[in-house]
Coordinates of C-alpha atoms in Angstrom, one line a residue:
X1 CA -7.5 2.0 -18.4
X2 CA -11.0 2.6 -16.8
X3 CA -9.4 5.4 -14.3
X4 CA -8.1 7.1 -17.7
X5 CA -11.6 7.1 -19.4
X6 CA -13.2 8.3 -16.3
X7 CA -10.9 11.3 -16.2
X8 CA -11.5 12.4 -19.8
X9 CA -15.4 12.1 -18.9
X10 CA -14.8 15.1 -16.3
X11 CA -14.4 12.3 -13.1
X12 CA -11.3 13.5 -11.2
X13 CA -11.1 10.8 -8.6
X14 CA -13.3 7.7 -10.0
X15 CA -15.2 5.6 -7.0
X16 CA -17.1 3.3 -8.9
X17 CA -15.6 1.2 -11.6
X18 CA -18.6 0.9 -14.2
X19 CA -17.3 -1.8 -16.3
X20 CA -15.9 -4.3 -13.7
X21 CA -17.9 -7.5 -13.7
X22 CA -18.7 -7.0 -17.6
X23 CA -20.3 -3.7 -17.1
X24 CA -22.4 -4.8 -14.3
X25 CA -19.9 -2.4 -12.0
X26 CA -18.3 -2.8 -8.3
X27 CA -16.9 -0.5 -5.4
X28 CA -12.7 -1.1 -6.7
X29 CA -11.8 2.6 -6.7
X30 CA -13.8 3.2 -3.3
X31 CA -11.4 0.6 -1.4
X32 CA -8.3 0.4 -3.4
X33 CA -5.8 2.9 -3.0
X34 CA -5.6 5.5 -5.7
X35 CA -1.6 6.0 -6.3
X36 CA -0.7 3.0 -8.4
X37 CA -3.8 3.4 -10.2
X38 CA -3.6 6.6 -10.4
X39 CA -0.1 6.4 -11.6
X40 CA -0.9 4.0 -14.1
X41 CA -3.5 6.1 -15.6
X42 CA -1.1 9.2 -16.1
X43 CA 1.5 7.0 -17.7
X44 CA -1.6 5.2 -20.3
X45 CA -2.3 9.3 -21.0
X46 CA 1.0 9.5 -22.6
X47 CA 2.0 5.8 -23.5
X48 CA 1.1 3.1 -25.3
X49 CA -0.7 0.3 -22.9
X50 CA 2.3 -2.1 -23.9
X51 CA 4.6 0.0 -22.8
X52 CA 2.6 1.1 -19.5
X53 CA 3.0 -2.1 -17.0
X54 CA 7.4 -1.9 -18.1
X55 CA 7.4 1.8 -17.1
X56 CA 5.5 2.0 -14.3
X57 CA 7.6 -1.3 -12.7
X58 CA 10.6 0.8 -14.2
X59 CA 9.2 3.9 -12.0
X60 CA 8.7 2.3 -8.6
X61 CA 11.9 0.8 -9.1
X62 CA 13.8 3.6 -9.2
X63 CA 12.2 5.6 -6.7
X64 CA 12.7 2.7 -4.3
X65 CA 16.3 2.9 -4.7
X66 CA 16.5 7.0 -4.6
X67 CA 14.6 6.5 -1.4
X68 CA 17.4 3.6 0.0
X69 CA 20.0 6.2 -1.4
X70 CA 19.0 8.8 0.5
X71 CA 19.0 6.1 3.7
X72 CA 22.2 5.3 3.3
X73 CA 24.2 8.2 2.0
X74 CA 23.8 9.1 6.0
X75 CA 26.2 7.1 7.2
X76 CA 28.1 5.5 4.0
X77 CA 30.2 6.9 1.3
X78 CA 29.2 7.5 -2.0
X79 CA 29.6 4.1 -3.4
X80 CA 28.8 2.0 -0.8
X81 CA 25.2 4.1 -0.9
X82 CA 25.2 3.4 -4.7
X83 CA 25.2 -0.5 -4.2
X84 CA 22.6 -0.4 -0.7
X85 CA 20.4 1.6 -3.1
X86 CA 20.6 -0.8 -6.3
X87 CA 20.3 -4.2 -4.1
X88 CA 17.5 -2.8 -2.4
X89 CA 15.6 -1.8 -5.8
X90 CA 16.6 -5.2 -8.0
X91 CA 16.0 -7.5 -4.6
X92 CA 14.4 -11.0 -5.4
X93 CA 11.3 -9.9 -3.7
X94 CA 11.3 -6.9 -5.8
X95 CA 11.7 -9.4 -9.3
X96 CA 9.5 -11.6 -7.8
X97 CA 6.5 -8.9 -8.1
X98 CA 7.4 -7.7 -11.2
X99 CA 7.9 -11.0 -13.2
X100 CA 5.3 -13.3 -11.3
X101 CA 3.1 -11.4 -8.7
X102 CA 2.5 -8.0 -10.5
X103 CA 1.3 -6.9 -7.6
X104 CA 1.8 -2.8 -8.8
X105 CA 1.0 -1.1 -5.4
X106 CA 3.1 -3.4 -3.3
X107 CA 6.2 -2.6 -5.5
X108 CA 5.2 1.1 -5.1
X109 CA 5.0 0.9 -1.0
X110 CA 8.6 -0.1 -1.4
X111 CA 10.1 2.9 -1.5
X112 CA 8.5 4.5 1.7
X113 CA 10.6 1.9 3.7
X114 CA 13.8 3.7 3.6
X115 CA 12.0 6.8 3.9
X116 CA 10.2 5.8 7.2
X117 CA 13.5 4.5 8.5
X118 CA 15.1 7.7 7.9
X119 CA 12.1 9.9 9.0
X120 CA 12.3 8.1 12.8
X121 CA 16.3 8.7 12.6
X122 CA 16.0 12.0 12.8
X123 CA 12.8 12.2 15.0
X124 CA 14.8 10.4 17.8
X125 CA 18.1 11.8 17.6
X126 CA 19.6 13.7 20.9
X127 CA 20.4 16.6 18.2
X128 CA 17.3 16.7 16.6
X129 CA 15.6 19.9 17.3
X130 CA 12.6 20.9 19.2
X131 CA 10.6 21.6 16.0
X132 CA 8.2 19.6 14.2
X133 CA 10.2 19.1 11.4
X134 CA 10.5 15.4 11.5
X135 CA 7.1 14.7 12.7
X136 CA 5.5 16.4 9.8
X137 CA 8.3 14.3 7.4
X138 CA 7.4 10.6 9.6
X139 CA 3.2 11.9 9.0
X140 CA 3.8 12.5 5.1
X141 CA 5.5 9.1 4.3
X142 CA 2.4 7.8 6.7
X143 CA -0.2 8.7 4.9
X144 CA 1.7 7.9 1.7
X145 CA 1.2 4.5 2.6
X146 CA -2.5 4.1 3.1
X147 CA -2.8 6.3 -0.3
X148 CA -0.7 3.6 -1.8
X149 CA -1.2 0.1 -1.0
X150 CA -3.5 -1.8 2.4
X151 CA -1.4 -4.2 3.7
X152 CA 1.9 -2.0 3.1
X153 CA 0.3 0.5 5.2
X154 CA -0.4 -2.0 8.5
X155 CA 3.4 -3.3 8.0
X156 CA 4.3 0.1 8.0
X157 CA 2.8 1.2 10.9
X158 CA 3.6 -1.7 12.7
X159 CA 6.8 -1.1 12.2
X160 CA 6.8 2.2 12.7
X161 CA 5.7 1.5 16.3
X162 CA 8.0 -1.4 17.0
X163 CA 11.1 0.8 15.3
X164 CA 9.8 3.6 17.7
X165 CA 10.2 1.5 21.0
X166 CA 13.2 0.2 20.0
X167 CA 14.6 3.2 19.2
X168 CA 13.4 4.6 22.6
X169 CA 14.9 2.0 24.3
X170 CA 18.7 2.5 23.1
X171 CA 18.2 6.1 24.0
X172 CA 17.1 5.0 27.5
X173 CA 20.1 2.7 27.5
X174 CA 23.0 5.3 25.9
X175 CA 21.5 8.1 28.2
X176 CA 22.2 6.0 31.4
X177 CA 25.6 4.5 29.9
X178 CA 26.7 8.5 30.1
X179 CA 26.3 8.8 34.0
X180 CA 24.8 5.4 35.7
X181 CA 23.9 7.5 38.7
X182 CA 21.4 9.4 37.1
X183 CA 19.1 6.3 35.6
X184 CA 16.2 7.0 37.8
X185 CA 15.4 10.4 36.6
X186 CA 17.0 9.3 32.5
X187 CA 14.8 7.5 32.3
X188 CA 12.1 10.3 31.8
X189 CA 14.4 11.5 29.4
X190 CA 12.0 14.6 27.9
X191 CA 13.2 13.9 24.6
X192 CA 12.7 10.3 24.2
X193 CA 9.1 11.0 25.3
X194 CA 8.7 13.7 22.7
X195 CA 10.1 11.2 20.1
X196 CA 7.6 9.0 21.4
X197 CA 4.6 11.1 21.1
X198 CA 5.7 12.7 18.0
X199 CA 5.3 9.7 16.5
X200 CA 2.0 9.0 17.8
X201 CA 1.3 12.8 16.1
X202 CA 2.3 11.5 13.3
X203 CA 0.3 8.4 13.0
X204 CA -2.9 11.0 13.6
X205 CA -1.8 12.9 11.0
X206 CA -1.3 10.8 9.0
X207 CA -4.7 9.0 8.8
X208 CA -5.7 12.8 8.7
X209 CA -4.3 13.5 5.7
X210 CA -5.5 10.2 4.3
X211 CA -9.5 10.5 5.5
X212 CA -10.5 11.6 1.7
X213 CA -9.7 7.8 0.9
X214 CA -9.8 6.3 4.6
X215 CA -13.3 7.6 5.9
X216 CA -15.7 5.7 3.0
X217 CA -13.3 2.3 3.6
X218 CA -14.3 1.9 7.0
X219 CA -17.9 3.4 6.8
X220 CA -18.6 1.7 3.5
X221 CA -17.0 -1.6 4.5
X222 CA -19.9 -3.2 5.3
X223 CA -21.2 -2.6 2.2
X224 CA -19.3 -5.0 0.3
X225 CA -18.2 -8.3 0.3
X226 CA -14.8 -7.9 2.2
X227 CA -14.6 -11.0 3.6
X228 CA -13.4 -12.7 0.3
X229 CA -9.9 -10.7 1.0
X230 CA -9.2 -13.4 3.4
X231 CA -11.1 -16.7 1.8
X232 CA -9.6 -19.6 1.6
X233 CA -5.9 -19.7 0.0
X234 CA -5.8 -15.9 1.1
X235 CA -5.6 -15.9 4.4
X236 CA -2.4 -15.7 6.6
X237 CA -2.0 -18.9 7.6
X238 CA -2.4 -20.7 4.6
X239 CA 0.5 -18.7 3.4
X240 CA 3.3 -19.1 5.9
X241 CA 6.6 -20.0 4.8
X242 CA 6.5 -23.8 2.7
X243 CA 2.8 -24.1 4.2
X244 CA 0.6 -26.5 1.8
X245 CA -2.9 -26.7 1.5
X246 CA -5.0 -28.6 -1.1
X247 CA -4.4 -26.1 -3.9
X248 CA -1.5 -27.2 -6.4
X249 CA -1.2 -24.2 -8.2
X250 CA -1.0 -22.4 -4.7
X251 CA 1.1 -24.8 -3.0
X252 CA 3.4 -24.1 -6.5
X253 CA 4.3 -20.4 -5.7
X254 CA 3.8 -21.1 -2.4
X255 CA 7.0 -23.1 -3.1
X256 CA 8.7 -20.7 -5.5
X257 CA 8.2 -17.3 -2.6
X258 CA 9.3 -19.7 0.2
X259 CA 12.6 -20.9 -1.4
X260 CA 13.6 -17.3 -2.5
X261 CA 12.3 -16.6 1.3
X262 CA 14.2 -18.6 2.6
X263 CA 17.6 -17.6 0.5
X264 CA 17.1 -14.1 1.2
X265 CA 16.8 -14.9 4.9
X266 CA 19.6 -17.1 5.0
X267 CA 22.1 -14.0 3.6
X268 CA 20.5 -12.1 6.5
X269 CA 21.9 -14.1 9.3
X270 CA 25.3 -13.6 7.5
X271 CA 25.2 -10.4 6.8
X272 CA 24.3 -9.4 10.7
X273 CA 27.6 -12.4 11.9
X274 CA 29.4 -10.4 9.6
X275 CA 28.8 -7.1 10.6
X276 CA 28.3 -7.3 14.4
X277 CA 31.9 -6.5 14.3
X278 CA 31.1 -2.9 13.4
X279 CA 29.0 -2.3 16.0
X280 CA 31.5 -1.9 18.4
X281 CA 32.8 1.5 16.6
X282 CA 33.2 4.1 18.8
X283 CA 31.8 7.1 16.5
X284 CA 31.0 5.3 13.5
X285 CA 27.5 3.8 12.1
X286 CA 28.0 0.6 10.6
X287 CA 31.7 1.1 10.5
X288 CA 31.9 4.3 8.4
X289 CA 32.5 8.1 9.6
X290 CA 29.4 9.7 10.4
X291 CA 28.3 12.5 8.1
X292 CA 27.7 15.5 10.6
X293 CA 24.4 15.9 9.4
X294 CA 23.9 12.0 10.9
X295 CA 26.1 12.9 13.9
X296 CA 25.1 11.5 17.2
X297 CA 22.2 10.2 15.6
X298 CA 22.5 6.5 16.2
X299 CA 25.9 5.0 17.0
X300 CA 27.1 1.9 15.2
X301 CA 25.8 -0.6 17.6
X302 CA 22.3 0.7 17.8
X303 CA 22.0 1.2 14.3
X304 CA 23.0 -2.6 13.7
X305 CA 21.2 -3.6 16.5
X306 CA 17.9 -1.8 15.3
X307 CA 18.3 -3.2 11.2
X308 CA 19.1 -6.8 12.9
X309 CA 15.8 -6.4 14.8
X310 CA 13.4 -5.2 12.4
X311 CA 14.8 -8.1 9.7
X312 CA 14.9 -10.5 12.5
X313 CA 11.1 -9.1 13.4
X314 CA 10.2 -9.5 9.9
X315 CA 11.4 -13.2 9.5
X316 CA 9.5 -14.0 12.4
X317 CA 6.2 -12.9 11.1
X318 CA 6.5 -15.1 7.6
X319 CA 6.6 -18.5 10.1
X320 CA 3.3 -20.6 11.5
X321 CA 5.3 -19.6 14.9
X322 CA 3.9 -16.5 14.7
X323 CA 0.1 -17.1 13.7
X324 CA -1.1 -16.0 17.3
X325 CA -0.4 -12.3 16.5
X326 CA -1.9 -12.8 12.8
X327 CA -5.2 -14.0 15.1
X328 CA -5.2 -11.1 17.7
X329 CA -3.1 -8.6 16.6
X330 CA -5.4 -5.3 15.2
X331 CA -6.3 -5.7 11.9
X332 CA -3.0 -7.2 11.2
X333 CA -4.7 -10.0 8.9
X334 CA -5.7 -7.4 6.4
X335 CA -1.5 -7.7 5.4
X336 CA -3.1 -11.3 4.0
X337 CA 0.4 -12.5 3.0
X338 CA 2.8 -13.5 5.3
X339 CA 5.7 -13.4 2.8
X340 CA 5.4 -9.8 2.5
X341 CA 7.1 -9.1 5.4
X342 CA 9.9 -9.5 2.6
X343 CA 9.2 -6.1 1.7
X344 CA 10.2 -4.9 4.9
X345 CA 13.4 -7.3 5.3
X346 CA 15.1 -6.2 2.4
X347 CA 15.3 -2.5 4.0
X348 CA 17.0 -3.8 6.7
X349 CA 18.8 -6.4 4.3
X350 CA 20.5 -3.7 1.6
X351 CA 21.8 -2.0 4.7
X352 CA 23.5 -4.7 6.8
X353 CA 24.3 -6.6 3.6
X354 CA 26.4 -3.2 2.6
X355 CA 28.0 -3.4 6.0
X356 CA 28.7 -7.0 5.7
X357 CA 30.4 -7.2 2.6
X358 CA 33.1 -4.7 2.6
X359 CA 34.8 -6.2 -0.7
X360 CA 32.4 -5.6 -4.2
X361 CA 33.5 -9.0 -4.9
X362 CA 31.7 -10.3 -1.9
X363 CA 28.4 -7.9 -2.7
X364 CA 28.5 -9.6 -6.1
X365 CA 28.6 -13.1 -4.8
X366 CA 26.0 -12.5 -2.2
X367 CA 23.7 -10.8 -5.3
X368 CA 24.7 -13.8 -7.5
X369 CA 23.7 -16.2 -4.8
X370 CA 19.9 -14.4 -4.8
X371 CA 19.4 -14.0 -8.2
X372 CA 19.7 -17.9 -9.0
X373 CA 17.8 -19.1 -6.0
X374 CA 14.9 -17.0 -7.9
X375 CA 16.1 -18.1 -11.3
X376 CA 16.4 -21.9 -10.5
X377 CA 12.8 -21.5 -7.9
X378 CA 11.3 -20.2 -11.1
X379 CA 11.9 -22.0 -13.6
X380 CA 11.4 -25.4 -11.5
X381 CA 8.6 -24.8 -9.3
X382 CA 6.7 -21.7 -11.2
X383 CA 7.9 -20.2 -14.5
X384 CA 6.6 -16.9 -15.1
X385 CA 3.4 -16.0 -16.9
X386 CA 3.2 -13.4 -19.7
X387 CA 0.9 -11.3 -21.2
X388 CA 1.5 -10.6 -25.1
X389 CA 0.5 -7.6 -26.9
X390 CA -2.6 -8.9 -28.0
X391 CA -4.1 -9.4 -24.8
X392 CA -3.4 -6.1 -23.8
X393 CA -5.5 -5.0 -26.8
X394 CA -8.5 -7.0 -26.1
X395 CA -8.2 -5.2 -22.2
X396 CA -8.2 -1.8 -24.1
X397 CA -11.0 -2.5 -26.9
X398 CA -13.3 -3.8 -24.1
X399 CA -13.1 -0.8 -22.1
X400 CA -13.0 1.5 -25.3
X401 CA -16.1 -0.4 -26.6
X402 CA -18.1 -0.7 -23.0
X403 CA -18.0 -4.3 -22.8
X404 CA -15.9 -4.6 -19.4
X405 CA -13.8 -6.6 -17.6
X406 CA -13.7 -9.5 -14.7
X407 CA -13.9 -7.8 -11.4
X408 CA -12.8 -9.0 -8.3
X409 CA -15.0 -10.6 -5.6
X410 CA -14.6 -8.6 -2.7
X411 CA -15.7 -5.0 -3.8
X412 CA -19.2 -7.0 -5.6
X413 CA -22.1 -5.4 -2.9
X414 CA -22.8 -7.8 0.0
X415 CA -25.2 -10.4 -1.3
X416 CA -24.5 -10.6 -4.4
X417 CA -22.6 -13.6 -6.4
X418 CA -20.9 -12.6 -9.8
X419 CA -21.0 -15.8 -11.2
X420 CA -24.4 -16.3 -11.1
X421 CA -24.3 -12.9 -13.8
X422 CA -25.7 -12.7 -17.1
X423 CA -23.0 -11.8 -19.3
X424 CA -26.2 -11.0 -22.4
X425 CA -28.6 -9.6 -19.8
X426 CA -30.2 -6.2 -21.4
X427 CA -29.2 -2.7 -19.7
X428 CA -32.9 -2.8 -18.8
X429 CA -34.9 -6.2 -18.7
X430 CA -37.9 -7.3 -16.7
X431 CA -38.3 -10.6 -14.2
X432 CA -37.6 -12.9 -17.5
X433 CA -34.4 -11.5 -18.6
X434 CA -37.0 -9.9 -21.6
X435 CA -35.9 -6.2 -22.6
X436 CA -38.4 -3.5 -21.6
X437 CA -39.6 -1.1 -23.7
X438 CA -37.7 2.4 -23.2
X439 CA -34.9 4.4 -24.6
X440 CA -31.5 5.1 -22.4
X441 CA -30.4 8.9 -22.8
X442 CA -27.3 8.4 -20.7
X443 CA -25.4 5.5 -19.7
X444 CA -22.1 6.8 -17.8
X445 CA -20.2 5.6 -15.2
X446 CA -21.8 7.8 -12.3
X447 CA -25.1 8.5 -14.0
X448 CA -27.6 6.4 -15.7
X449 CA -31.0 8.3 -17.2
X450 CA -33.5 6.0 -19.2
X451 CA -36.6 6.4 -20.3
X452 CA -39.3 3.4 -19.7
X453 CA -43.0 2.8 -21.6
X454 CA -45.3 0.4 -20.2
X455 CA -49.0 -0.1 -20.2
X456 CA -49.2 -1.3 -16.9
X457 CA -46.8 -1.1 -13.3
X458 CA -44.0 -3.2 -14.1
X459 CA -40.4 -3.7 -12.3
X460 CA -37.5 -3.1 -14.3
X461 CA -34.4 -4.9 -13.6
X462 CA -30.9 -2.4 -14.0
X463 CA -28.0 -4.0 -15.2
X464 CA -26.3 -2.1 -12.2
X465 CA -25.1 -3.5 -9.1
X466 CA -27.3 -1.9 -6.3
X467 CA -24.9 -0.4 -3.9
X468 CA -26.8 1.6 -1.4
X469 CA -24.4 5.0 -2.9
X470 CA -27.0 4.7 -5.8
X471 CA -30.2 7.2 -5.8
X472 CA -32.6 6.7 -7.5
X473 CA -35.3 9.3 -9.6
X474 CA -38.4 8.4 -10.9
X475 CA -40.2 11.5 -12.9
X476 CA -38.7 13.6 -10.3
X477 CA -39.5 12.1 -7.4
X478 CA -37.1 10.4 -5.0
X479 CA -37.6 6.3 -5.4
X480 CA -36.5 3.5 -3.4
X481 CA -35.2 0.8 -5.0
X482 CA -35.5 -3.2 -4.3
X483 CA -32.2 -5.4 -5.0
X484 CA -32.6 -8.7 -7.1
X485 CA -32.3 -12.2 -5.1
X486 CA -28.9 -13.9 -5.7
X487 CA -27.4 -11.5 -8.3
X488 CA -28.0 -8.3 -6.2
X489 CA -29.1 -6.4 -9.4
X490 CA -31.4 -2.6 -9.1
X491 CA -34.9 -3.0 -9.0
X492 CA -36.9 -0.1 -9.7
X493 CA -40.9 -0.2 -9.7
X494 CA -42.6 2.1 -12.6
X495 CA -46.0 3.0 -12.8
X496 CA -47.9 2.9 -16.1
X497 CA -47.5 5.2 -19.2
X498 CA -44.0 6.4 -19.6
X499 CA -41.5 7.1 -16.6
X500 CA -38.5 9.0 -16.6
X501 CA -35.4 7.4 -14.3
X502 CA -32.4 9.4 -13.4
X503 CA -30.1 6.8 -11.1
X504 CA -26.9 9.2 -9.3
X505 CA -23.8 7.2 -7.9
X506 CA -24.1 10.2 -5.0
X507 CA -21.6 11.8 -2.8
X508 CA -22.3 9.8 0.6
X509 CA -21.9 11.5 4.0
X510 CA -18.5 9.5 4.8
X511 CA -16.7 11.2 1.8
X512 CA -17.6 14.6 2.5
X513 CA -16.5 14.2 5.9
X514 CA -13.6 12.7 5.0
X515 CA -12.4 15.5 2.7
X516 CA -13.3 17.8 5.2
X517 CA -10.8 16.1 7.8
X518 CA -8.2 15.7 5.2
X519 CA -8.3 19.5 4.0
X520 CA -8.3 20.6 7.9
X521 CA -5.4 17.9 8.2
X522 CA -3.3 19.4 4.8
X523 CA -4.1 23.2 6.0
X524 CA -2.3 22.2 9.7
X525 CA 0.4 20.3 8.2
X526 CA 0.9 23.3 6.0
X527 CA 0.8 25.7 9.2
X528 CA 3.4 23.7 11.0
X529 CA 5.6 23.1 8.5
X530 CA 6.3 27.1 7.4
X531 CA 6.4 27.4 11.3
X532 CA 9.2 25.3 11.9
X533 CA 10.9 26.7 8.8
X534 CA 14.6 27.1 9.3
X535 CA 15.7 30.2 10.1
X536 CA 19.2 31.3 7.7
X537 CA 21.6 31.9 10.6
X538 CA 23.9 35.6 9.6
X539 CA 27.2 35.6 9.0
X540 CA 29.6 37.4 11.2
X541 CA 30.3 40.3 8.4
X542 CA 27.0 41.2 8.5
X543 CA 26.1 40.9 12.2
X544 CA 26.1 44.4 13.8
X545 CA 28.9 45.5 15.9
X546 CA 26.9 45.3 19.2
X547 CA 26.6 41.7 18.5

């Protein structure tokens, strides 16, 4: 709602949301991704707010499925593709974010699983060209993710490098099953290593094309209080599989993600028994002739061998076992949650399950079996919670109005404690809380200009976070600014007689060298990508006769 009234005031890509915290402001748009919100904004433009949250969920739904469709259609018929592509959208995880967890961007970092799947497919197959075709595809869905939701984007690229390896490793195994006495020198297989650094490319790219949102998050991190992201009853190890701390109504969903967890894991193991047996196909993937445009991409074994590994990988990382790599691993915390590793199961999950169950019948049960684990979880352990109509109202009058909304405690600047804010404090006050004598001219989200009348030097306390973006202009001259104790509120000094204030939410340094990056980024993408444009092969009628 905010994001929508910032872009009718002229703001094209909002950083600071003005009326978080009640109007007191915080750093959101700064360090959340912008697709879901931006998505969200575009479809309040057009809809009514009821129907926004059932429309968006609607949206990310479906394109999570196109994008398993697409997957799949590679190596299984039409219908089979159908099914891998509607399991994978309507999964319990999937259900479980839309009915209990909302969590928007999560759902929307669904569908680039398929996609990145696909993308490394084609990077390391022996047919794949020498062009940069599939490196410029693997960078795209990359930076999609960082653009879309955090800890999506470190699952991703985590599994982007552990999918590489793997995927390196069958080739250095298939290469030397094709003439055992050449391993020494296979083993430097050139294209293997050019899959390999490809996708290293592509990782660079990636955060490339991304440094417009990237850049400010890590220079500006320290500007905020980030460490809330992983307070207590946040942090990874409080929120392993059936791991209980002394928080009922965390220990409650706790319960609820752990039993559908738990089902959803327990169809894995039979779905890769079940269809190990295809692996052994000569020339098919997954036991089903190979498209040609899929030919001698991956056989059958290494395709089931790679799914069984990243679900098996992924079930790993939602058990205590695996806390040592949540400690040391590279900013793998930031994923918070071990239970979203879900997200990245279910990929390989509607795949293997499609393998599995040959028989609809079968699919059906196996989907019926899910779908009451989350049914029965729910409405024993944690029913859902709902919104009505009216509540989505109030949301919409209060930022109509100006009068704001609760923000969240880990873009709030470092030092300063929300809940010691006055929700009646004055948009200008002095040490007491008393209003000072002045008039505002302009009060928007970027820009605040006030007048102030005094008979003597006074400090005026702003109702305004003071996060160091904010410059400050007192009767034209640059002012520095002092930050309240506790509430970590503006402080600007005035002389006597009448001042004129002009405070600027400015254009730091880190922004405008991350747009520089990502433009430099898009123009080489751009470059490469009409380079290694295919070239329309002629048909014999119209080849010359010397040819």
């Amino acid at each position: 709602m905010e994001v929508l009234g910032q872009w009718k005031d002229g703001i094209v890509y909002p950083r600071w949301a003005a009326l978080a915290h009640w109007g007191y402001g915080e750093a959101r748009f700064l360090f959340y991704p912008p697709a879901s919100w931006a998505l969200g904004a575009a479809l309040g433009a057009v809809l009514p707010w009821k129907m926004v949250p059932g429309a968006y969920c609607w949206i990310a739904l479906v394109i999570a499925g196109a994008a398993m469709y697409r997957l799949a259609r590679k190596w299984l018929s039409a219908p089979d593709a159908w099914f891998a592509a509607v399991f994978y959208a309507l999964n319990p995880y999937h259900l479980l974010i839309v009915y209990w967890r909302s969590a928007y961007a999560e759902l929307l970092a669904a569908a680039l699983l398929p996609l990145l799947l696909l993308c490394l497919l084609r990077l390391f197959s022996p047919e794949s060209d020498a062009g940069r075709r599939p490196v410029l595809c693997l960078s795209l869905t990359l930076a999609a993710a960082w653009l879309t939701n955090v800890p999506a984007a470190v699952m991703i690229h985590y599994s982007t490098a552990g999918l590489a390896l793997a995927l390196a490793a069958i080739g250095v195994v298939r290469d030397r099953s094709l003439d055992p006495r050449v391993q020494r020198r296979e083993i430097r297989n050139p294209h293997i290593w050019r899959a390999l650094v490809g996708t290293a490319l592509a990782m660079c790219l990636a955060a490339g094309l991304a440094s417009f949102y990237l850049f400010p998050v890590i220079y500006e991190q320290g500007w905020v209080n980030l460490s809330e992201v992983l307070s207590p009853g946040v942090r990874p190890q409080d929120n392993f599989v059936f791991t209980t701390i002394a928080d009922a109504d965390h220990n409650r969903f706790n319960l609820l993600v752990s039993s559908v967890a738990s089902t959803e894991i327990g169809v894995l193991g039979c779905a890769i028994w079940f269809s190990r047996r295809k692996k052994h196909a000569k020339a098919d993937a997954l036991g089903y002739p190979v498209p040609h445009s899929a030919a001698g991409a991956v056989s059958g074994k290494s395709l089931w061998m790679l799914l069984s590994a990243w679900g098996a990988g992924s079930v790993f990382l939602m058990f205590s076992a695996s806390n040592l790599l949540w400690l040391h691993l590279p900013e793998f915390r930031f994923v918070q949650l071990p239970f979203r590793w879900l997200l990245c199961m279910n990929a390989a999950l509607a795949m293997l399950l499609t393998a599995a169950a040959r028989r609809w019948t079968s699919r059906a049960m196996a989907f019926a079996v899910l779908l009451a684990a989350l049914t029965l979880a729910g409405s024993r352990f944690q029913p859902p919670w709902w919104e009505s109509g009216s509540g989505i109202r109030e949301a919409s009058n209060a930022v109509a109005d100006g009068t704001g909304y609760e923000g969240t405690d880990e873009y709030v600047p470092v030092g300063a404690d929300p809940y010691e804010l006055n929700r009646n404090l004055p948009r200008l006050s002095d040490d007491a809380g008393t209003p000072v004598q002045g008039e505002i001219m302009a009060w928007g989200q970027t820009e605040k200009h006030f007048t102030v009348h005094g008979a003597a030097p006074q400090d005026v306390i702003v109702r305004l976070f003071n996060f160091p973006a904010w410059d400050a202009v007192v009767n034209g001259k640059p002012t520095r600014t002092r930050t309240t104790e506790v509430t970590g509120l503006i402080v600007i000094s005035v002389a006597a007689g009448e001042s004129d204030v002009h405070i600027r939410f400015r254009r730091t340094i880190d922004r405008v060298i991350g747009d520089i990056v990502s433009l430099i980024s898009l123009v080489l993408l751009v470059a490469a990508w009409v380079r290694t444009r295919p070239t329309p092969i002629p048909s014999p009628s119209t080849s010359s006769p010397a040819a």
